Tab-separated table of N, CA, C and O in Angstrom:
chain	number	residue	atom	x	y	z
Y	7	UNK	N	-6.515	-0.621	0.607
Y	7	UNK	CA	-5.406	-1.175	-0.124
Y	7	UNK	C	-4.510	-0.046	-0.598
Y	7	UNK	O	-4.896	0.881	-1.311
Y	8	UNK	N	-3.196	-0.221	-0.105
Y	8	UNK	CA	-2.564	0.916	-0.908
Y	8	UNK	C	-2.064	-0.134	-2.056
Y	8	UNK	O	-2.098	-1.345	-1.838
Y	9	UNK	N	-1.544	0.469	-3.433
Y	9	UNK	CA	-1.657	0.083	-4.540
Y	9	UNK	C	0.325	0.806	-5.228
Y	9	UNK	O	0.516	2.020	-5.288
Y	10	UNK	N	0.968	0.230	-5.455
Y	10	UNK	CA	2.274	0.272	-5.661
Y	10	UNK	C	2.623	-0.296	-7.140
Y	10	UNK	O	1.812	-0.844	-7.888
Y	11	UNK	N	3.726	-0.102	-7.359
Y	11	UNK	CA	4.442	-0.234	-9.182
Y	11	UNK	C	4.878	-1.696	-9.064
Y	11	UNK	O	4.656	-2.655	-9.804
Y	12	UNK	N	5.584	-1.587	-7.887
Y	12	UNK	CA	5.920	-3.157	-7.703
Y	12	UNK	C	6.695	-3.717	-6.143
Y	12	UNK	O	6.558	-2.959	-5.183
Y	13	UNK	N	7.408	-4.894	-5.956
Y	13	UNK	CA	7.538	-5.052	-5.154
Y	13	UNK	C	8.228	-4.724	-3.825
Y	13	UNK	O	8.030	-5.004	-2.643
Y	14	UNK	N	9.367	-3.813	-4.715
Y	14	UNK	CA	10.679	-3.405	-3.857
Y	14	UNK	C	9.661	-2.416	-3.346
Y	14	UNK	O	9.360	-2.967	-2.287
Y	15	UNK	N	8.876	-1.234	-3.405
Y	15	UNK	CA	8.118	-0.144	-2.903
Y	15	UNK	C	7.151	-0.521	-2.432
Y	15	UNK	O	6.846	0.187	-1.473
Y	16	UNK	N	6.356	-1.436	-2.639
Y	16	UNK	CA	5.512	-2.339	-1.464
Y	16	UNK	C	6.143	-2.880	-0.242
Y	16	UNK	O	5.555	-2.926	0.838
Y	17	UNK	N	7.179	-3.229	-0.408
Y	17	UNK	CA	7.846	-3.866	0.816
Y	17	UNK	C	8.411	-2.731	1.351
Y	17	UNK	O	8.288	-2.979	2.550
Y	18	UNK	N	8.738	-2.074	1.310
Y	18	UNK	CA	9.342	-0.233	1.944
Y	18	UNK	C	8.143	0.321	2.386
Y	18	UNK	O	7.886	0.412	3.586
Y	19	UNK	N	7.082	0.852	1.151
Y	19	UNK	CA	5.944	1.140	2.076
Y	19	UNK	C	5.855	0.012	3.319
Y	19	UNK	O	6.230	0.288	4.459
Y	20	UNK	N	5.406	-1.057	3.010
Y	20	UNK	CA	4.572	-1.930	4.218
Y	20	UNK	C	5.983	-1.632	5.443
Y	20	UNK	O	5.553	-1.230	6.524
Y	21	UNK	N	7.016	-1.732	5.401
Y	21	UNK	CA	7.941	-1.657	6.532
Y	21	UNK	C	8.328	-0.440	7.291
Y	21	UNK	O	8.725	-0.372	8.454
Y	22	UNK	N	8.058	0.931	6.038
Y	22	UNK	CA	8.183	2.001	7.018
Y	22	UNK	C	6.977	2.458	7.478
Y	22	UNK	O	7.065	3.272	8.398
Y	23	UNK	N	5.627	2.105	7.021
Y	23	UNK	CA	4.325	2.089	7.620
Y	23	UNK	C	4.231	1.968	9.182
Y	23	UNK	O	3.855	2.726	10.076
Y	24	UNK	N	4.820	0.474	9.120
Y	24	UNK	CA	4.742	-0.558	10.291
Y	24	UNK	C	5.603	0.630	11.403
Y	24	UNK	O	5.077	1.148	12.388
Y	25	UNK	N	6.766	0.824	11.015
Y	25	UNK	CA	7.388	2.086	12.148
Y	25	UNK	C	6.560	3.057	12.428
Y	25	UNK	O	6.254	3.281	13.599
Y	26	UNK	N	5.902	4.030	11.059
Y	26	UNK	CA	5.958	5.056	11.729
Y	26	UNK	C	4.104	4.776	12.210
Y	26	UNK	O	3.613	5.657	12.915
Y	27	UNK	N	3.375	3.817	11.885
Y	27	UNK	CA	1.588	3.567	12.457
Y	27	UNK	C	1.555	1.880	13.023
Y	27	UNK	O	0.564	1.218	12.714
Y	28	UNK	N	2.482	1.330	13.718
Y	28	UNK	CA	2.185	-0.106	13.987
Y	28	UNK	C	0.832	-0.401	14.683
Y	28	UNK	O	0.537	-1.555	14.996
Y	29	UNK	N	0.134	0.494	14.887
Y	29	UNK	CA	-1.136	0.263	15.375
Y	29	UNK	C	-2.022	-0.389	13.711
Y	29	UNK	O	-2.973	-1.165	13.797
Y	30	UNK	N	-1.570	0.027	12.554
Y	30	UNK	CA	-2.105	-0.484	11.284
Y	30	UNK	C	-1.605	-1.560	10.906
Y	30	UNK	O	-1.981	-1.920	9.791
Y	31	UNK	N	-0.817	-2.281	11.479
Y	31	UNK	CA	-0.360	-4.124	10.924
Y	31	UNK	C	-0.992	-4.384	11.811
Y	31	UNK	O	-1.642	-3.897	12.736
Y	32	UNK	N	-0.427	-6.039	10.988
Y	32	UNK	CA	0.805	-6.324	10.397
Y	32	UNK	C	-0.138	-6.289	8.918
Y	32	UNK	O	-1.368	-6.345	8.916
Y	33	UNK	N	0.543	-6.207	7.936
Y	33	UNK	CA	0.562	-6.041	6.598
Y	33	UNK	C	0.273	-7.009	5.959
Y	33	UNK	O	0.300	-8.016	6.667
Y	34	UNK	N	-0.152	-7.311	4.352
Y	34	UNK	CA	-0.095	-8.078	3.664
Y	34	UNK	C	0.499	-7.629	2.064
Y	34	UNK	O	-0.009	-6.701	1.436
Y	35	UNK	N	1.345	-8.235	1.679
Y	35	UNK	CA	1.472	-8.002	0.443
Y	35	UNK	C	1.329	-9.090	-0.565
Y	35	UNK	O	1.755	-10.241	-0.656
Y	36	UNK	N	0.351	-8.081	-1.507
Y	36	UNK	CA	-0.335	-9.466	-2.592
Y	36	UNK	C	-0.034	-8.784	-4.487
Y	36	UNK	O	-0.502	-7.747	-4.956
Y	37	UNK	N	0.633	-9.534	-5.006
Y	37	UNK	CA	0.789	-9.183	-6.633
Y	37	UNK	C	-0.821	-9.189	-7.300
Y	37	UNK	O	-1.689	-10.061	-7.320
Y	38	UNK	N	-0.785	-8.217	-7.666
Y	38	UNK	CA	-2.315	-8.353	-8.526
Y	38	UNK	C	-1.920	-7.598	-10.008
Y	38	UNK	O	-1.587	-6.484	-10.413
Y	39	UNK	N	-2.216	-9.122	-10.596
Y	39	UNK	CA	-1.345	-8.965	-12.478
Y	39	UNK	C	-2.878	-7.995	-13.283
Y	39	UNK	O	-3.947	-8.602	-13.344
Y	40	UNK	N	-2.826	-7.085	-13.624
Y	40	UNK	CA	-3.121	-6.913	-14.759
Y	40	UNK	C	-4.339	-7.329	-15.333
Y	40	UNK	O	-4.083	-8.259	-16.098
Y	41	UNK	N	-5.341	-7.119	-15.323
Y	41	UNK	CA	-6.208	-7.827	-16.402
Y	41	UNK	C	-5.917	-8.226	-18.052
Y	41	UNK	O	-5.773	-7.199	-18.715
Y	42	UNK	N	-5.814	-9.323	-18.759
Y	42	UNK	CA	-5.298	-9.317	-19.708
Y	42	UNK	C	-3.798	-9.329	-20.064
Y	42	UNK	O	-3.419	-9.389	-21.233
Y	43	UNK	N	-2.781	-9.256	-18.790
Y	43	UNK	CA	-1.158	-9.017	-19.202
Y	43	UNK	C	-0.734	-10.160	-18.618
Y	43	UNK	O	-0.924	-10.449	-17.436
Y	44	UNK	N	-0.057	-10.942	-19.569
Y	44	UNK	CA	0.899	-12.138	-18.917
Y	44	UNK	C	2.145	-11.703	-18.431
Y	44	UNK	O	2.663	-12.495	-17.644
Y	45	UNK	N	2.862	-10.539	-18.701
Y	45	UNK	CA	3.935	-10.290	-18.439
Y	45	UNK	C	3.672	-10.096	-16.580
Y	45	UNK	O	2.693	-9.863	-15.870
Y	46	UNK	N	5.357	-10.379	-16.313
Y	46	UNK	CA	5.550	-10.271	-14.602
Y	46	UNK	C	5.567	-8.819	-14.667
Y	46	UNK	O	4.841	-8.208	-13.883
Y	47	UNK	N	6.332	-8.146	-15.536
Y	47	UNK	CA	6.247	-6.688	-15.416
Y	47	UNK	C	5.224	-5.853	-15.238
Y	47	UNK	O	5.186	-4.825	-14.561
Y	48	UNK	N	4.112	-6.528	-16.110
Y	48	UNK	CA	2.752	-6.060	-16.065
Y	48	UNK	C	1.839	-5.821	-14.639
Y	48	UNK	O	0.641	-5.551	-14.730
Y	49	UNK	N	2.401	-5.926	-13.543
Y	49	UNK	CA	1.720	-6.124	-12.154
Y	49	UNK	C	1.955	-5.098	-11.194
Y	49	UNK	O	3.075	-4.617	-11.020
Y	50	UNK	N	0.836	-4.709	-10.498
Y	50	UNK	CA	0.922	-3.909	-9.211
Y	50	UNK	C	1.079	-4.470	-7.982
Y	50	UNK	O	0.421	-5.509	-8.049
Y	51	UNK	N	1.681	-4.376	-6.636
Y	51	UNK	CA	1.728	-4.913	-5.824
Y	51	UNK	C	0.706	-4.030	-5.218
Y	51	UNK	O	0.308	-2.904	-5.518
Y	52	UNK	N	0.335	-5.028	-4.096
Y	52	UNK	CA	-0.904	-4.259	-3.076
Y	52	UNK	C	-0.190	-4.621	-1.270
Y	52	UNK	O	0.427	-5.596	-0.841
Y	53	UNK	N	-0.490	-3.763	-0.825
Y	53	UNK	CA	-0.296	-3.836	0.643
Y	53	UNK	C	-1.533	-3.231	1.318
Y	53	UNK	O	-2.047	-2.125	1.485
Y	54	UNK	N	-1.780	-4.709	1.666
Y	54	UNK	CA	-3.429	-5.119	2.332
Y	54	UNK	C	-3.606	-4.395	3.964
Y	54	UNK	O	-3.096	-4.912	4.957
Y	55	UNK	N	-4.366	-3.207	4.000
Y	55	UNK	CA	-4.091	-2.772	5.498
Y	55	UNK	C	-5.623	-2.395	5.702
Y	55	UNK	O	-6.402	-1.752	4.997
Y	56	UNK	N	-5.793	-3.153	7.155
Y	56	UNK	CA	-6.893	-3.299	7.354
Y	56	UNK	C	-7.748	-2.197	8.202
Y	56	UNK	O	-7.223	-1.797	9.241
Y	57	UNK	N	-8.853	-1.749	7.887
Y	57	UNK	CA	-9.220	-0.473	8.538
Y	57	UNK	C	-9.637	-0.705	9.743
Y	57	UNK	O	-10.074	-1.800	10.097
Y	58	UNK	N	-9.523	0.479	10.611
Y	58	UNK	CA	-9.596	0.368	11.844
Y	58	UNK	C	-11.260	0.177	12.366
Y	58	UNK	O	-12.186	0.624	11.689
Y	59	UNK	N	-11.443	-0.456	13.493
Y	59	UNK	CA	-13.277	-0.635	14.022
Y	59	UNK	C	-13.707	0.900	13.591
Y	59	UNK	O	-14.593	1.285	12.827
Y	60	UNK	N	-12.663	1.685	14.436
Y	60	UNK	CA	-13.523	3.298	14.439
Y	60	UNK	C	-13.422	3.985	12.935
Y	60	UNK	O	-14.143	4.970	12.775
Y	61	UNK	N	-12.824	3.680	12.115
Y	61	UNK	CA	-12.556	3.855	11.064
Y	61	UNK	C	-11.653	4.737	10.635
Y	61	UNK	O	-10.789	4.957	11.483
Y	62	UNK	N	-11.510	5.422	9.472
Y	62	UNK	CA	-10.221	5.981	9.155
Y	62	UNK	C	-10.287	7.570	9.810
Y	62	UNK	O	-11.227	8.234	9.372
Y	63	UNK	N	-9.543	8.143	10.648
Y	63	UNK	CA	-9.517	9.727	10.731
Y	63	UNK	C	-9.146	10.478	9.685
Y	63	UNK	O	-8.127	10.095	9.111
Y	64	UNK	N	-9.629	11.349	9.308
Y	64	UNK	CA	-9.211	12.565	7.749
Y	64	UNK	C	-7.963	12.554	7.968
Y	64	UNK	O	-7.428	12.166	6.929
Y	65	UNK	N	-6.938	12.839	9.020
Y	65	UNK	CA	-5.539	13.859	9.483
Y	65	UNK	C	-4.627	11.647	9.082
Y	65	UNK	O	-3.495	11.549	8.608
Y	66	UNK	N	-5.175	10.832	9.303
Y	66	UNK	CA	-4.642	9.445	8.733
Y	66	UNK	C	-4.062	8.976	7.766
Y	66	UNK	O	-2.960	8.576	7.390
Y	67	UNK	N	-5.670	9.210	7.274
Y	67	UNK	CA	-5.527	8.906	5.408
Y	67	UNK	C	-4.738	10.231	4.647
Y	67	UNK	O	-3.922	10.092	3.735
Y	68	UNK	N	-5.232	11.741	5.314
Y	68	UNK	CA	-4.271	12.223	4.167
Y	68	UNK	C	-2.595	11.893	4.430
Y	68	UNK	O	-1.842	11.929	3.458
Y	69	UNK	N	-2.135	11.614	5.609
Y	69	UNK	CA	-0.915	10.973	6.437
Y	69	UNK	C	-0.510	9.731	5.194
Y	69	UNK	O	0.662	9.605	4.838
Y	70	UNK	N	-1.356	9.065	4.746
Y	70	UNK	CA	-1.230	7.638	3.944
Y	70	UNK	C	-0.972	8.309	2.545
Y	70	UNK	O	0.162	8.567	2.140
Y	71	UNK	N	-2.150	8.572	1.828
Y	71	UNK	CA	-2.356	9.793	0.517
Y	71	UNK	C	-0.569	10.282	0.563
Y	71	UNK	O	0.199	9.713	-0.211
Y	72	UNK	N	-0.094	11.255	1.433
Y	72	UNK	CA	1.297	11.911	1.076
Y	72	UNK	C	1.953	10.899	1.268
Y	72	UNK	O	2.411	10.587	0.169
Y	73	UNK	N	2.333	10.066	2.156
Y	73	UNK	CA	3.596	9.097	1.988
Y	73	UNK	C	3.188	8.174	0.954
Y	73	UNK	O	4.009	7.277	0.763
Y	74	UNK	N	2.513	8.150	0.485
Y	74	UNK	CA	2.170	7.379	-1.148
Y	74	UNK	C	2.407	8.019	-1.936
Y	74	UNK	O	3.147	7.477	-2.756
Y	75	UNK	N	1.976	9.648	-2.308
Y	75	UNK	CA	2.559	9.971	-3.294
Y	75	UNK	C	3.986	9.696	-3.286
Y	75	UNK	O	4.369	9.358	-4.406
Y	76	UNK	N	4.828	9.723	-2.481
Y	76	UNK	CA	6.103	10.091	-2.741
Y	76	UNK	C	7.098	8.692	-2.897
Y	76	UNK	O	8.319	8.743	-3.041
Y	77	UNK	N	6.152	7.238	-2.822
Y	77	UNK	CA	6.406	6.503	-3.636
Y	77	UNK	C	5.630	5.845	-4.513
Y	77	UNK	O	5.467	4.630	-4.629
Y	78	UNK	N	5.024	7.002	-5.303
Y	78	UNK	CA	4.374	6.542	-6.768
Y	78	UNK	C	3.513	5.833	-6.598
Y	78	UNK	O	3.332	4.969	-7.456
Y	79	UNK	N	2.618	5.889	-5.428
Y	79	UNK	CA	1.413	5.312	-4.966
Y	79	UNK	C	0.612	5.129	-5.084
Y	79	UNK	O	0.514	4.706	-6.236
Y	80	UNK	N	-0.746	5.132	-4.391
Y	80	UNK	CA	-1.927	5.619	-4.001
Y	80	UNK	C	-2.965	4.738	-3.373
Y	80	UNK	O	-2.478	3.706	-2.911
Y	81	UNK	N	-4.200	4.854	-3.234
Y	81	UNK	CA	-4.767	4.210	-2.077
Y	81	UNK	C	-6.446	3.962	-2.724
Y	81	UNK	O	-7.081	4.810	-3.350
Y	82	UNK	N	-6.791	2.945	-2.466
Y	82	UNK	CA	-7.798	2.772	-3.045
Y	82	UNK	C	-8.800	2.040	-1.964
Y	82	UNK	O	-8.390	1.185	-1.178
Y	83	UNK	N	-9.800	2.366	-2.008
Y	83	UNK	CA	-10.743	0.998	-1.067
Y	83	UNK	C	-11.125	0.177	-1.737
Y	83	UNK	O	-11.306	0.122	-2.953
Y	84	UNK	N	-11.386	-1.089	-0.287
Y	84	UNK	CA	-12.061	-2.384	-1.304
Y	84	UNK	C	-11.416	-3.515	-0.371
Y	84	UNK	O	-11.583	-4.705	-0.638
């Protein structure tokens, strides 16, 4: 799961993903509020990407890791 602030940067990640690794869609993007926060503001978006049979290569994920940092990202399993 990569893990985002909100939706406009979930939908950018998931679309420039899709260009530059389309072998990793198609994508899912899912709001996941907060434990405890009613506010809409209160929420992370997730973009659901599913791991590969052979699994992830090191030279991949750190590929994922940097284009996440640089939109306020990051990457979590699960």
């Amino acid at each position: 799961m990569l893990v985002l602030a909100d939706r406009d940067a979930a939908e950018a990640v998931a679309e420039e993903l899709a260009e530059r690794r389309p072998e990793l869609g198609p994508f899912e993007l899912v709001r996941d509020a907060l434990a405890g926060e009613d506010d809409a503001e209160d929420a992370q978006w997730l973009v659901v990407v599913e791991a590969p049979v052979a699994g992830w290569s090191p030279a991949v994920l750190a590929e994922i890791d940097t284009f996440l940092a640089d939109h306020d990202g990051w990457r979590e399993d699960g």
